[in-house]
PDB file of C-alpha atoms in Angstrom:
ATOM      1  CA  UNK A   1     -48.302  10.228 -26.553  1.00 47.00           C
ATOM      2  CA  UNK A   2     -50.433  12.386 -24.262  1.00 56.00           C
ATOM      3  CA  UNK A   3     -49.563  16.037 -23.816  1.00 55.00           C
ATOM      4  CA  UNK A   4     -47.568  16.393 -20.545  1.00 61.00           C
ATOM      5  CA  UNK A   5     -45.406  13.976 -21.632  1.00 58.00           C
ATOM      6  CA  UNK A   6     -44.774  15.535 -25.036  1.00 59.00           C
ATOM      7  CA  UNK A   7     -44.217  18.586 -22.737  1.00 59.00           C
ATOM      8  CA  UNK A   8     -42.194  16.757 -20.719  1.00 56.00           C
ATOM      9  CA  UNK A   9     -39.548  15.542 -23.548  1.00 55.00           C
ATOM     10  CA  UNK A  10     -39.466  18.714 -25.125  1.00 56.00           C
ATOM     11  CA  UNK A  11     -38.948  20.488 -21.634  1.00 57.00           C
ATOM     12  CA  UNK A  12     -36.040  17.842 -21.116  1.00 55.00           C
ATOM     13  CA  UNK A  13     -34.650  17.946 -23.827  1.00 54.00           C
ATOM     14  CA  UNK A  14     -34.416  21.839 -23.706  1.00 54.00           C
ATOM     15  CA  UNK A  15     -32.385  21.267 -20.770  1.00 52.00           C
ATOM     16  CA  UNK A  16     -30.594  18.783 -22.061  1.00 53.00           C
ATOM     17  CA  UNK A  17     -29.086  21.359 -25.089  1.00 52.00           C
ATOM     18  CA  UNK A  18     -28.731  23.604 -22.393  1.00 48.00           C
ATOM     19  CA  UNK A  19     -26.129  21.733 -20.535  1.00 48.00           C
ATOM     20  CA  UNK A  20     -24.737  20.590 -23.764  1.00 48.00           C
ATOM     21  CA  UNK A  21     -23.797  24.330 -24.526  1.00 44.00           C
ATOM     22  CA  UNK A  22     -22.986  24.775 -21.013  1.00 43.00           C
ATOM     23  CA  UNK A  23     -20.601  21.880 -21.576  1.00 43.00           C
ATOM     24  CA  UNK A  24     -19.182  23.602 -24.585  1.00 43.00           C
ATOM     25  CA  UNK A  25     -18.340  26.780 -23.187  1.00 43.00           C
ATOM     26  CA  UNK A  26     -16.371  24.923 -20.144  1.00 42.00           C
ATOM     27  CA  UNK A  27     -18.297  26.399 -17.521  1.00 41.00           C
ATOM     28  CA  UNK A  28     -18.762  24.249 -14.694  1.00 41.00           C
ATOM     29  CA  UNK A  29     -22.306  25.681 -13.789  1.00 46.00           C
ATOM     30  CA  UNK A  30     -24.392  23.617 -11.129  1.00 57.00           C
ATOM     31  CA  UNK A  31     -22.170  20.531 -11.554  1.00 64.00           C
ATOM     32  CA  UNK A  32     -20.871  18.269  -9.033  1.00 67.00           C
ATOM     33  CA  UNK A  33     -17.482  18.865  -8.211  1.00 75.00           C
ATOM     34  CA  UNK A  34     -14.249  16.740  -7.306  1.00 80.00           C
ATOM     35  CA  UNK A  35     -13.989  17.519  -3.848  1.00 82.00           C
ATOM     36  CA  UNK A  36     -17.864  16.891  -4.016  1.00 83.00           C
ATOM     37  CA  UNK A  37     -17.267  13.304  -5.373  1.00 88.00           C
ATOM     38  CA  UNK A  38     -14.593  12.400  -3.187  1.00 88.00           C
ATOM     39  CA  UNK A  39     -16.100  13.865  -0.101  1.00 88.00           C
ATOM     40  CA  UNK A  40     -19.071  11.679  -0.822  1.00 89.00           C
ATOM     41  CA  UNK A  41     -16.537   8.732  -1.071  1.00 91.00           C
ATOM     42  CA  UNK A  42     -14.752   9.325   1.749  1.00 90.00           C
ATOM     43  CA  UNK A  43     -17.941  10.004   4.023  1.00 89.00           C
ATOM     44  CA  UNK A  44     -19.492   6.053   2.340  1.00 90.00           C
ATOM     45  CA  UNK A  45     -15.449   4.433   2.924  1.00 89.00           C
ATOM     46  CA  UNK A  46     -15.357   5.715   6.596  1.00 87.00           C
ATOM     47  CA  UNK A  47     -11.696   7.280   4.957  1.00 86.00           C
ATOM     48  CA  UNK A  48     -10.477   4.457   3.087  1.00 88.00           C
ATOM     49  CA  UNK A  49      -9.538   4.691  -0.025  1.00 88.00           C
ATOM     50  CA  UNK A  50     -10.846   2.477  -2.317  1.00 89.00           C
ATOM     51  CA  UNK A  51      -9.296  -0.597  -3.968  1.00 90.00           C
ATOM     52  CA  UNK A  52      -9.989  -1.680  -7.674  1.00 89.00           C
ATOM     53  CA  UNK A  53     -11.477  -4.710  -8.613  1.00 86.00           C
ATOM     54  CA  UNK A  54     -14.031  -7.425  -7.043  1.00 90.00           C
ATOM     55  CA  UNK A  55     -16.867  -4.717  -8.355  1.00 94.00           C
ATOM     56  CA  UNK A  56     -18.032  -5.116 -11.880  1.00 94.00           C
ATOM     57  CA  UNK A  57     -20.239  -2.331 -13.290  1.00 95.00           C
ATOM     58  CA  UNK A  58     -22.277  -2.920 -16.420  1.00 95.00           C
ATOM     59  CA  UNK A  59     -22.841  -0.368 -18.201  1.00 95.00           C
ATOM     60  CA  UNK A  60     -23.842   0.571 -22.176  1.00 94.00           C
ATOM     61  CA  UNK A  61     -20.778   2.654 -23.567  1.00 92.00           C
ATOM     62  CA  UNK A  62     -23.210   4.689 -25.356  1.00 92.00           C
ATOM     63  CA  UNK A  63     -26.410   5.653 -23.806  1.00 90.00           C
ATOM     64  CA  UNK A  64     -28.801   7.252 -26.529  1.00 86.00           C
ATOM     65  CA  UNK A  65     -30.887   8.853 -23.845  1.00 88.00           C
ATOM     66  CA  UNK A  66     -29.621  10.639 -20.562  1.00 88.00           C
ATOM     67  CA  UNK A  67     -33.192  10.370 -18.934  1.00 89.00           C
ATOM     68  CA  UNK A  68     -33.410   6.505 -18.734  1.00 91.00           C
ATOM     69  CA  UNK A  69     -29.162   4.522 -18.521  1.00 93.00           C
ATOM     70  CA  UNK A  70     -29.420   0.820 -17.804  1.00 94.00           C
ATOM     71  CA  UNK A  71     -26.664   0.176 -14.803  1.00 96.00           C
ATOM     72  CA  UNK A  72     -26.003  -3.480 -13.089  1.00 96.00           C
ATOM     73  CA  UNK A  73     -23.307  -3.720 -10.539  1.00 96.00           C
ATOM     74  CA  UNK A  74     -22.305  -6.950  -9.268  1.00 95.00           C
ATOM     75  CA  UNK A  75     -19.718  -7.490  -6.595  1.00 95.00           C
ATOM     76  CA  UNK A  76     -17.915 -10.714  -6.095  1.00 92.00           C
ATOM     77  CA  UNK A  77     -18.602 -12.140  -2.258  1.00 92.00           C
ATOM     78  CA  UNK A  78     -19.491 -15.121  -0.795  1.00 92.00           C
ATOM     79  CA  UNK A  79     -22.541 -13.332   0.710  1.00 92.00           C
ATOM     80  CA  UNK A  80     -22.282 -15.586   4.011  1.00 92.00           C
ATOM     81  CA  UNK A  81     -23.243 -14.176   7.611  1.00 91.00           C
ATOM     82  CA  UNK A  82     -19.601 -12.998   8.447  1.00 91.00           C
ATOM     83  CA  UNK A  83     -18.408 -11.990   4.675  1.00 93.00           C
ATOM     84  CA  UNK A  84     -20.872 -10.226   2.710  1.00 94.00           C
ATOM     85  CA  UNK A  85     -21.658  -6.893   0.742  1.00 95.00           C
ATOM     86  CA  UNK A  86     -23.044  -3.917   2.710  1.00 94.00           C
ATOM     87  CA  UNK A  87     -23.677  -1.131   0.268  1.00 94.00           C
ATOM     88  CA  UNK A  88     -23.037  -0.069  -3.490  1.00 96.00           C
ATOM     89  CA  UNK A  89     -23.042   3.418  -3.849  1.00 95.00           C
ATOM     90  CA  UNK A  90     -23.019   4.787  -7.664  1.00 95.00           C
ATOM     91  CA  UNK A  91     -22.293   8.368  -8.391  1.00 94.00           C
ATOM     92  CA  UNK A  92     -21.948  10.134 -11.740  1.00 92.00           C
ATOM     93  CA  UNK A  93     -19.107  12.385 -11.733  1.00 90.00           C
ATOM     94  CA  UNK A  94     -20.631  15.013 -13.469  1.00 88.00           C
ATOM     95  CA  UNK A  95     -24.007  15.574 -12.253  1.00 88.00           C
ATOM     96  CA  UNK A  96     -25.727  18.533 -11.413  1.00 87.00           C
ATOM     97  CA  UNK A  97     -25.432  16.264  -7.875  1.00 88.00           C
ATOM     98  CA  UNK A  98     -22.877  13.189  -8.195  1.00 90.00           C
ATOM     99  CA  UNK A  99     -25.060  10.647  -5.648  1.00 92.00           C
ATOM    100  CA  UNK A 100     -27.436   8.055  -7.868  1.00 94.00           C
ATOM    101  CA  UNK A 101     -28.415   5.738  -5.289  1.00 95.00           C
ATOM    102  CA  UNK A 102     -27.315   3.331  -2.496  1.00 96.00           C
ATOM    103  CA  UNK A 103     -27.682   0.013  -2.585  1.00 96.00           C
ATOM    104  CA  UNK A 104     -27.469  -1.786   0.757  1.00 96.00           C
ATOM    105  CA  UNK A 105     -27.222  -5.747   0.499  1.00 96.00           C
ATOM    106  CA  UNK A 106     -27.670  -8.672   3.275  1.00 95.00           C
ATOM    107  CA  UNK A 107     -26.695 -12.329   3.334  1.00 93.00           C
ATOM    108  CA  UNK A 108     -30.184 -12.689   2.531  1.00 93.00           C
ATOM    109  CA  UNK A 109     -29.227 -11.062  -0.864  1.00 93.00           C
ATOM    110  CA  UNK A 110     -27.870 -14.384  -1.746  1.00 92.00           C
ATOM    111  CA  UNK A 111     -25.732 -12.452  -4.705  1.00 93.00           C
ATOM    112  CA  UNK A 112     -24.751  -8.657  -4.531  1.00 94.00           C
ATOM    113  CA  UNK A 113     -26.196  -7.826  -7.849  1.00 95.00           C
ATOM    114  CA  UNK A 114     -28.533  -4.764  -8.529  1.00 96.00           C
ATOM    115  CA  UNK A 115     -29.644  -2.611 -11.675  1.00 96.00           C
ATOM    116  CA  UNK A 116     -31.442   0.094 -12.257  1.00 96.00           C
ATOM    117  CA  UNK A 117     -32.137   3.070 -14.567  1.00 94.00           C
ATOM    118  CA  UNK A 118     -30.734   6.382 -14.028  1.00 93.00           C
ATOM    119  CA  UNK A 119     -30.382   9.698 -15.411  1.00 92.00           C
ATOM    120  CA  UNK A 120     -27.342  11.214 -16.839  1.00 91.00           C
ATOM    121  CA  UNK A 121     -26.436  15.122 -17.799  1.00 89.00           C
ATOM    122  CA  UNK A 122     -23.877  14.057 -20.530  1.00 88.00           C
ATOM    123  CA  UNK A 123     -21.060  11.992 -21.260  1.00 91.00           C
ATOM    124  CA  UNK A 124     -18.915  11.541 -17.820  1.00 91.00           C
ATOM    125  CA  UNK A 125     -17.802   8.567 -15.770  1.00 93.00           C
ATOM    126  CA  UNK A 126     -19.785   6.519 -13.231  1.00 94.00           C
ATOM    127  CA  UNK A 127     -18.335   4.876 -10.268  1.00 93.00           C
ATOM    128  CA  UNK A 128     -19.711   2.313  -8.373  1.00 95.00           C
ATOM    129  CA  UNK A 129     -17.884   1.591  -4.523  1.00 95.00           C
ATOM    130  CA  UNK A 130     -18.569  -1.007  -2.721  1.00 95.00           C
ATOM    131  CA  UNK A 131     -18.337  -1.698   0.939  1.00 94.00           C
ATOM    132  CA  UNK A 132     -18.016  -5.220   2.981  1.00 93.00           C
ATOM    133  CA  UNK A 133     -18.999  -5.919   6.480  1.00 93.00           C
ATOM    134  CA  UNK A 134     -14.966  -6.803   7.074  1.00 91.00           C
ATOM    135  CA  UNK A 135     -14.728  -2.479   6.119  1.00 90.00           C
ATOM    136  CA  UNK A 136     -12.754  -3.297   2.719  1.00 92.00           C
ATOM    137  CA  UNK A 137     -13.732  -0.433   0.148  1.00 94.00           C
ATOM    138  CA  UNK A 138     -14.073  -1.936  -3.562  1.00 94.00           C
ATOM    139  CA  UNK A 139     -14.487   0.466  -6.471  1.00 94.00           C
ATOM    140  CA  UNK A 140     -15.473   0.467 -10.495  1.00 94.00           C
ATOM    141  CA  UNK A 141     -15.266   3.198 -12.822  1.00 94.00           C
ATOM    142  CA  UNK A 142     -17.257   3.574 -16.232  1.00 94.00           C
ATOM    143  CA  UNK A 143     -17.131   5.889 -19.143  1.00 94.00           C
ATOM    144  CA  UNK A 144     -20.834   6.130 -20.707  1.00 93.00           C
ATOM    145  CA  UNK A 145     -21.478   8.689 -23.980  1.00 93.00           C
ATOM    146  CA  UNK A 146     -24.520  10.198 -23.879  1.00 90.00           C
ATOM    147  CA  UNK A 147     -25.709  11.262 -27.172  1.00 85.00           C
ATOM    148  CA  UNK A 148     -28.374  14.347 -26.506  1.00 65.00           C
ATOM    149  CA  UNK A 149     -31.548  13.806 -28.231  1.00 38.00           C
ATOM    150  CA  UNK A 150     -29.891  11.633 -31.134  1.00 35.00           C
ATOM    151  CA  UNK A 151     -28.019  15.181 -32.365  1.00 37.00           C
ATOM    152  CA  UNK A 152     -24.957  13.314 -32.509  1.00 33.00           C
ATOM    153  CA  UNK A 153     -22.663  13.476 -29.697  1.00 34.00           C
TER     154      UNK A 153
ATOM    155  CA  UNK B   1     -48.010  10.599  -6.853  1.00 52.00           C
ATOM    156  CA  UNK B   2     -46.957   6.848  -6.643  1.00 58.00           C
ATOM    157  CA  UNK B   3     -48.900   4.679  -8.393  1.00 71.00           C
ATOM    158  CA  UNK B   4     -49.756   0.728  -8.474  1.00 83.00           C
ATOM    159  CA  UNK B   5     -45.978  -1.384  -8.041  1.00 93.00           C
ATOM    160  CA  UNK B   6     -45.322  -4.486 -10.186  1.00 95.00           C
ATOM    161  CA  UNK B   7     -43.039  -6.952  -8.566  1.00 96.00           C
ATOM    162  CA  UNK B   8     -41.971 -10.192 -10.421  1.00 96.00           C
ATOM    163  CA  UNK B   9     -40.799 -13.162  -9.206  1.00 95.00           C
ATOM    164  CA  UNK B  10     -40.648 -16.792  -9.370  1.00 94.00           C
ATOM    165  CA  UNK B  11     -44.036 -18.769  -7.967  1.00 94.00           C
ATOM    166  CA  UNK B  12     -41.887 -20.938  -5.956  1.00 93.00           C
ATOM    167  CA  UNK B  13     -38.210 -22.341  -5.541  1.00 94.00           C
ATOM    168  CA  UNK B  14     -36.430 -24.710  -3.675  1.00 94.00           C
ATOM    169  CA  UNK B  15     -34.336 -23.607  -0.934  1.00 92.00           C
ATOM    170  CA  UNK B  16     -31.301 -22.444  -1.337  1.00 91.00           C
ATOM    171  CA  UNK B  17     -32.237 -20.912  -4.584  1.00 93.00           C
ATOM    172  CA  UNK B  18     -31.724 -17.652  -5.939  1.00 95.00           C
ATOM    173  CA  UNK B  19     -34.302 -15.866  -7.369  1.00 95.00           C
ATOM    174  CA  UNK B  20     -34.199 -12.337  -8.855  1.00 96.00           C
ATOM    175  CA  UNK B  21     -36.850 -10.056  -8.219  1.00 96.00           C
ATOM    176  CA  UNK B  22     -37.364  -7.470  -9.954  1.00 97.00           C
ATOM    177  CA  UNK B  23     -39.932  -4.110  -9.401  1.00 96.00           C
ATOM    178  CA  UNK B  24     -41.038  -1.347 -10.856  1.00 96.00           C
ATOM    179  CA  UNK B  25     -43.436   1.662  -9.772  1.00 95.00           C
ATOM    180  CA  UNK B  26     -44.623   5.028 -11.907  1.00 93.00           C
ATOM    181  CA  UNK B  27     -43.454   8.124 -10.185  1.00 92.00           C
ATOM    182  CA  UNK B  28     -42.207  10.937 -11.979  1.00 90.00           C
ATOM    183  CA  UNK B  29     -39.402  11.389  -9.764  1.00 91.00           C
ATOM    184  CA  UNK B  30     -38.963  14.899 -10.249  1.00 90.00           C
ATOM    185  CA  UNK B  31     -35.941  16.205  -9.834  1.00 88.00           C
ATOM    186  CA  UNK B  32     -35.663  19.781  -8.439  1.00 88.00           C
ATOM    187  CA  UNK B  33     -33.218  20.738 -11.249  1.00 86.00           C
ATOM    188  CA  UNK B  34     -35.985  21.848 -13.884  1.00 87.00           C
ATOM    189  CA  UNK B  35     -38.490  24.873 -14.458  1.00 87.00           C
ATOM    190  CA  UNK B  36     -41.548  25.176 -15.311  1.00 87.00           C
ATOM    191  CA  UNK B  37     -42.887  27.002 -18.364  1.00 89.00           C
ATOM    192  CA  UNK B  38     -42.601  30.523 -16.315  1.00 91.00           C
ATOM    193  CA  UNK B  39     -39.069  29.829 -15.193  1.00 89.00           C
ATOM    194  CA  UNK B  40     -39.776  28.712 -11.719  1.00 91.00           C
ATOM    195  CA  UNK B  41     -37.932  25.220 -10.353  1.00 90.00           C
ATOM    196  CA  UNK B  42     -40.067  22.388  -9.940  1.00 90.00           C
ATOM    197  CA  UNK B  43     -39.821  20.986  -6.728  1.00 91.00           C
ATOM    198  CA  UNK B  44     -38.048  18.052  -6.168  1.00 91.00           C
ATOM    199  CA  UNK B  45     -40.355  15.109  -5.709  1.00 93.00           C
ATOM    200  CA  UNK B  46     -38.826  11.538  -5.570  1.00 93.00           C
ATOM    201  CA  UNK B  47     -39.067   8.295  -4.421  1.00 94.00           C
ATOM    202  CA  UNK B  48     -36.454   8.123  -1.711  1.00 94.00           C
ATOM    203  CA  UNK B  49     -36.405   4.701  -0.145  1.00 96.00           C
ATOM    204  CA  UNK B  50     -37.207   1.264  -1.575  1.00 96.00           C
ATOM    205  CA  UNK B  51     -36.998  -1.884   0.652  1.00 96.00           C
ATOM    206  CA  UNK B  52     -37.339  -5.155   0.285  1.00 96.00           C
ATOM    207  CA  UNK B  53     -37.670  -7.752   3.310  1.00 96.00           C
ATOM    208  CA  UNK B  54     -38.298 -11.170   3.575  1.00 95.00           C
ATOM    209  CA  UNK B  55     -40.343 -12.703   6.713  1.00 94.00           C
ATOM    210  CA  UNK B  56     -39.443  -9.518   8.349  1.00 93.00           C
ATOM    211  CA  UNK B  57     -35.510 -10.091   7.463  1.00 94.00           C
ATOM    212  CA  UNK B  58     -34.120  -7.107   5.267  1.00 94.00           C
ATOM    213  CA  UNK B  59     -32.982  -8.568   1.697  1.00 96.00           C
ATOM    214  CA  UNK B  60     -32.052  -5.407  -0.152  1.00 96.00           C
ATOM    215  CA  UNK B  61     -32.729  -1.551   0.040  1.00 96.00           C
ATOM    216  CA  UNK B  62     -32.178   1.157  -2.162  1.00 96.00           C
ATOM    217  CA  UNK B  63     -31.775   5.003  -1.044  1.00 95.00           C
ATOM    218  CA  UNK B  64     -32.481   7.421  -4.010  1.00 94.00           C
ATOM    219  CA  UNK B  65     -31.227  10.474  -5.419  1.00 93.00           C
ATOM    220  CA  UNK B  66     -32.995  12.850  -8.043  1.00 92.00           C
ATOM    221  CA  UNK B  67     -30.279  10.861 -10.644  1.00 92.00           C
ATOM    222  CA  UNK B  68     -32.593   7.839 -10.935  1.00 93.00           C
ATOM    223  CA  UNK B  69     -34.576   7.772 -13.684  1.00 92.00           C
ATOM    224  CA  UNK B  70     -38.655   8.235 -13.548  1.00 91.00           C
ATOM    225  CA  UNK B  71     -40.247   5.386 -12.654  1.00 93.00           C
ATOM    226  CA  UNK B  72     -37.989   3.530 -10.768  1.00 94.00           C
ATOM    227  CA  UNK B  73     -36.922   0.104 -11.416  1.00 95.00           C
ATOM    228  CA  UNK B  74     -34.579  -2.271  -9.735  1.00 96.00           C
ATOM    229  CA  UNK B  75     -33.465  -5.583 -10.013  1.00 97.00           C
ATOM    230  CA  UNK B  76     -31.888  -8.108  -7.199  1.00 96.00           C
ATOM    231  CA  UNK B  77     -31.407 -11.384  -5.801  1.00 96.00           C
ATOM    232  CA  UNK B  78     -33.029 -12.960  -2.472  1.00 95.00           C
ATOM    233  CA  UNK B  79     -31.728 -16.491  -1.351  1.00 94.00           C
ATOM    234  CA  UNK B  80     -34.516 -17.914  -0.285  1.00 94.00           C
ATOM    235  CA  UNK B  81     -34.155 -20.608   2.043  1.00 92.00           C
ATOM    236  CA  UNK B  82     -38.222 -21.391   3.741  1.00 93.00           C
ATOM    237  CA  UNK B  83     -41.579 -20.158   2.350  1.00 94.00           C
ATOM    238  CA  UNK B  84     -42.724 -16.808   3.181  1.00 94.00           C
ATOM    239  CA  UNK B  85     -43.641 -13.245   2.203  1.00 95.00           C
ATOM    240  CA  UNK B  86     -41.433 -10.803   0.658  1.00 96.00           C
ATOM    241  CA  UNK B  87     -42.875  -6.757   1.388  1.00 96.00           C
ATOM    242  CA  UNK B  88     -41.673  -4.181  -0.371  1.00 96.00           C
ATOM    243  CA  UNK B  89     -41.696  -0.375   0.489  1.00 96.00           C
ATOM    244  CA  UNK B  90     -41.470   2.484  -1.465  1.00 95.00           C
ATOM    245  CA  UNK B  91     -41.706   6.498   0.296  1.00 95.00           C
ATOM    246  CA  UNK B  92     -41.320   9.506  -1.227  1.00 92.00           C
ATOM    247  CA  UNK B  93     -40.616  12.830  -0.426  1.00 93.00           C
ATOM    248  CA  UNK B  94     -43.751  13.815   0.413  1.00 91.00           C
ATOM    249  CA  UNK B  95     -43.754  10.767   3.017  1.00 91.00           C
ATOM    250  CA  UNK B  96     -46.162   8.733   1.194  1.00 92.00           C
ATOM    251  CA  UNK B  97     -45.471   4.847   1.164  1.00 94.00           C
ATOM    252  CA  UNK B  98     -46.667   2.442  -0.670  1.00 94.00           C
ATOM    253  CA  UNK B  99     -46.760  -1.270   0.224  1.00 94.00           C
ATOM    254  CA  UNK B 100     -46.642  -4.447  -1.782  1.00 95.00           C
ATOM    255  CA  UNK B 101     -46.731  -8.029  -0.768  1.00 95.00           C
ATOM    256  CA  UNK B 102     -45.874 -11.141  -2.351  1.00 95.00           C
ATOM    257  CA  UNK B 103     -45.535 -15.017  -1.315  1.00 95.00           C
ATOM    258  CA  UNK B 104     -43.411 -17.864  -2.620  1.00 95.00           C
ATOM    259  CA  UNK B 105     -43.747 -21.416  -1.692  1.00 95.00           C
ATOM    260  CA  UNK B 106     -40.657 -24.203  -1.763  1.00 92.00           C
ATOM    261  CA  UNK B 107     -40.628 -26.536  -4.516  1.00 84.00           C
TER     262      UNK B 107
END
């Protein structure tokens, strides 16, 4: 392990206790808020509010480090010309900002299915929403436990 | 700051098959929420936009927020239905893009 990224872990996880204790003392410090999250819903639905189901989002219950969360989403579609996934947005409730990414799909997707890796403060629920050329808004909501530097959690 | 890309998928398929692809690229993906060792923030520096098009047709695109983790790495599907040339795109804050071609032939 080279220095920076010794530096970089320790630096992290320095941060990482910081939050924790942040956490603990119920301050909401730098975090994303409700309105935030919904705002950034609404803005993504066009106003709709989002039905359950038709989105699954994969997810490990417990992720043992915040820097680096395996997330899949799928979303059930035929993924034809006229009926097909746009976009998959994923937010984390409890951010220091709640947006993760955007995934945008086309019938050339074949399947709307995506992972990738992202970071999380602490324990805190991630949503995926999904949105289909017909305008139908489709939404998934995960609880993942972060455990903070393997200090129990 | 971004560094070589590895993309994976199949050699070939027959059409109407769909393959996953999957990439992956070093960045640091700074976020703008940390400081340095004299208390100042970092700047944020990420990799904002990832495409992926096939013959010129978009497939799949991802736009980025400091949440994703360092080094970015996704995984998708592409129907493919002729032989061609998938490109993918990565840019970053600093407007820096970095390009990546691959080919796949029908069975």
């Amino acid at each position: 392990m080279n220095k920076s990224k010794r530096q970089f872990l320790g630096r992290t996880l320095g941060v990482s206790a910081g939050m924790a204790v942040t956490a603990l003392l119920g301050s909401s410090r730098a975090l994303a808020s409700v309105e935030d999250v919904q705002k950034a819903i609404e803005a993504f639905s066009g106003g709709k509010t989002p039905a359950e189901g038709v989105v699954t989002l994969t997810t490990p219950e417990i992720a043992e480090n915040g820097n680096s969360v395996p997330i899949s989403v799928s979303v059930d579609s035929p993924m034809s010309e006229d009926d097909y996934v746009e976009s998959v947005m994923i937010l984390a409730e409890d951010n220091p900002s709640a947006l993760v990414a955007t995934f945008h799909f086309s019938p050339a997707s074949g399947e709307a299915v995506a992972s990738t890796r992202m970071r999380l403060a602490r324990t805190q629920n991630v949503l995926a929403v999904a949105k289909m050329s017909n305008g139908d808004v489709y939404s998934a909501t995960n609880n993942i436990k972060v455990t903070i530097g393997g200090c129990g959690g | 700051m971004a560094a070589k890309p590895r993309v994976k998928i199949p050699k070939s398929a027959a059409a109407g098959d769909i393959i996953t692809v999957k990439t992956l690229i070093s960045h640091k993906m700074e976020s703008g929420q940390r400081k340095d060792d004299e208390g100042n923030p970092i700047p944020r520096d990420i990799i904002n936009t990832f495409t992926c098009t096939f013959n010129g047709k978009p497939v799949f695109s991802c736009d980025m927020d400091p949440a994703v983790s360092a080094n970015p790495y996704f995984e998708f599907k592409a129907k493919i239905t002729e032989a061609g040339t998938f490109t993918f795109t990565w840019v970053d804050d600093a407007g820096e893009v970095t390009e990546m071609t691959k080919d796949i032939a029908l069975k």
